[in-house]
Amino acid sequence: NTATNGNSAGTPGTPPGASCGGTVPAGCDTEKFVAAVNTAGWCGYTDWRMPTTEELRSIVNYDTINPAIDTTWFPDTQPSVFWTGSPYAGSSRYACYVKFNFGYVDAAIKSLNYYVRLVRGGQ
């Protein structure tokens, strides 16, 4: 959706040829993925959404690395980059992420292929 997740050039963050591992038949971007998860009613819920930067950063465990997260509560978390739903103020082509190898926050161009961890409920 270029009104909320892109720019006038239409860069919503869809990598060329992306397929979300076959989970989203209509292509792959975070908006389509969230819609597919809610349509499927994963875990019995339909209010999944992308987390804010602060929500995702709040689960970082700075006492550990690779991954920088409590793996008792979040098993199988990759020590990698996870997108947030927070835009980057410097450019509409970028979005914020949390990198769970060391727990830092940064931004990258939306067309990069990174992990997604969804949250539920209102902000």
Coordinates of C-alpha atoms in Angstrom, one line a residue:
N1 CA 0.0 0.0 0.0
T2 CA 1.9 3.1 -1.2
A3 CA -0.2 5.4 1.0
T4 CA 1.1 3.8 4.2
N5 CA 4.1 1.6 3.2
G6 CA 5.9 3.1 0.3
N7 CA 6.3 6.2 -1.8
S8 CA 4.9 7.7 -5.0
A9 CA 7.3 5.5 -6.9
G10 CA 5.4 2.5 -5.4
T11 CA 8.1 0.8 -3.4
P12 CA 6.2 -1.1 -0.7
G13 CA 9.1 -3.5 0.0
T14 CA 8.4 -6.4 -2.3
P15 CA 11.7 -8.2 -3.2
P16 CA 11.7 -9.3 -6.9
G17 CA 10.2 -12.8 -7.3
A18 CA 9.5 -13.1 -3.5
S19 CA 7.0 -15.6 -2.4
C20 CA 7.1 -15.7 1.4
G21 CA 8.1 -19.3 1.3
G22 CA 4.8 -20.1 -0.5
T23 CA 2.6 -18.8 2.4
V24 CA 1.3 -15.8 0.5
P25 CA 0.3 -16.7 -3.1
A26 CA -0.2 -13.1 -4.3
G27 CA 3.5 -12.1 -3.8
C28 CA 5.4 -11.1 -0.7
D29 CA 5.6 -8.0 1.4
T30 CA 4.8 -7.4 5.0
E31 CA 1.3 -6.0 4.3
K32 CA 0.3 -9.1 2.3
F33 CA 1.9 -11.4 4.9
V34 CA 0.0 -9.8 7.8
A35 CA -3.2 -10.0 5.8
A36 CA -2.6 -13.7 5.0
V37 CA -1.9 -14.5 8.7
N38 CA -5.1 -12.7 9.8
T39 CA -7.2 -14.4 7.0
A40 CA -5.9 -17.8 8.2
G41 CA -6.6 -16.9 11.8
W42 CA -3.2 -18.2 13.1
C43 CA -3.4 -19.4 16.7
G44 CA -7.2 -18.5 16.6
Y45 CA -6.6 -14.8 16.2
T46 CA -7.2 -12.2 13.5
D47 CA -5.6 -9.1 15.0
W48 CA -1.9 -9.8 14.1
R49 CA 0.2 -6.8 13.1
M50 CA 3.8 -5.6 12.6
P51 CA 5.4 -4.5 15.9
T52 CA 6.6 -1.0 16.5
T53 CA 10.4 -0.6 16.9
E54 CA 9.9 -0.1 20.7
E55 CA 7.8 -3.3 21.0
L56 CA 10.3 -5.4 19.2
R57 CA 13.3 -3.8 21.0
S58 CA 11.6 -4.5 24.3
I59 CA 12.2 -8.2 24.0
V60 CA 15.9 -7.9 23.3
N61 CA 18.1 -9.5 26.1
Y62 CA 21.3 -7.5 26.2
D63 CA 22.9 -10.1 28.5
T64 CA 23.3 -12.6 25.7
I65 CA 24.1 -12.5 22.0
N66 CA 23.5 -14.6 18.9
P67 CA 20.5 -14.3 19.5
A68 CA 20.1 -11.4 21.9
I69 CA 16.8 -12.7 23.2
D70 CA 15.5 -15.1 26.0
T71 CA 15.3 -18.3 24.0
T72 CA 13.1 -19.9 26.7
W73 CA 10.3 -17.5 25.8
F74 CA 11.3 -17.1 22.1
P75 CA 12.8 -20.4 20.9
D76 CA 14.3 -20.7 17.4
T77 CA 14.8 -16.9 17.1
Q78 CA 17.4 -16.4 14.4
P79 CA 20.3 -14.0 15.3
S80 CA 19.3 -11.9 12.4
V81 CA 17.3 -8.8 11.3
F82 CA 13.6 -8.6 12.0
W83 CA 11.4 -5.9 10.4
T84 CA 9.3 -3.5 12.5
G85 CA 6.2 -1.7 11.3
S86 CA 7.9 1.6 12.1
P87 CA 8.9 3.8 9.1
Y88 CA 12.3 5.5 8.9
A89 CA 12.0 9.3 9.1
G90 CA 14.9 9.8 6.6
S91 CA 13.3 8.1 3.7
S92 CA 9.9 6.4 2.9
R93 CA 11.9 3.7 1.1
Y94 CA 13.3 2.5 4.4
A95 CA 11.9 0.9 7.5
C96 CA 13.3 0.3 11.0
Y97 CA 14.5 -3.1 12.2
V98 CA 15.9 -4.9 15.2
K99 CA 18.9 -7.1 14.7
F100 CA 18.8 -10.0 17.2
N101 CA 22.4 -11.0 17.0
F102 CA 23.4 -8.1 19.3
G103 CA 20.1 -6.3 19.8
Y104 CA 20.6 -3.0 18.0
V105 CA 18.1 -1.0 16.0
D106 CA 18.7 0.5 12.6
A107 CA 16.9 1.0 9.3
A108 CA 17.2 -0.5 5.8
I109 CA 15.7 -0.3 2.4
K110 CA 12.3 -2.2 2.4
S111 CA 13.2 -4.5 -0.5
L112 CA 15.6 -6.5 1.7
N113 CA 14.6 -10.0 2.7
Y114 CA 14.5 -10.1 6.5
Y115 CA 12.5 -11.9 9.2
V116 CA 9.1 -10.9 10.6
R117 CA 7.8 -11.4 14.1
L118 CA 4.1 -10.4 14.4
V119 CA 2.4 -9.2 17.5
R120 CA -1.3 -9.0 18.4
G121 CA -3.6 -6.4 19.7
G122 CA -3.8 -2.6 19.6
Q123 CA -1.0 -0.2 20.0

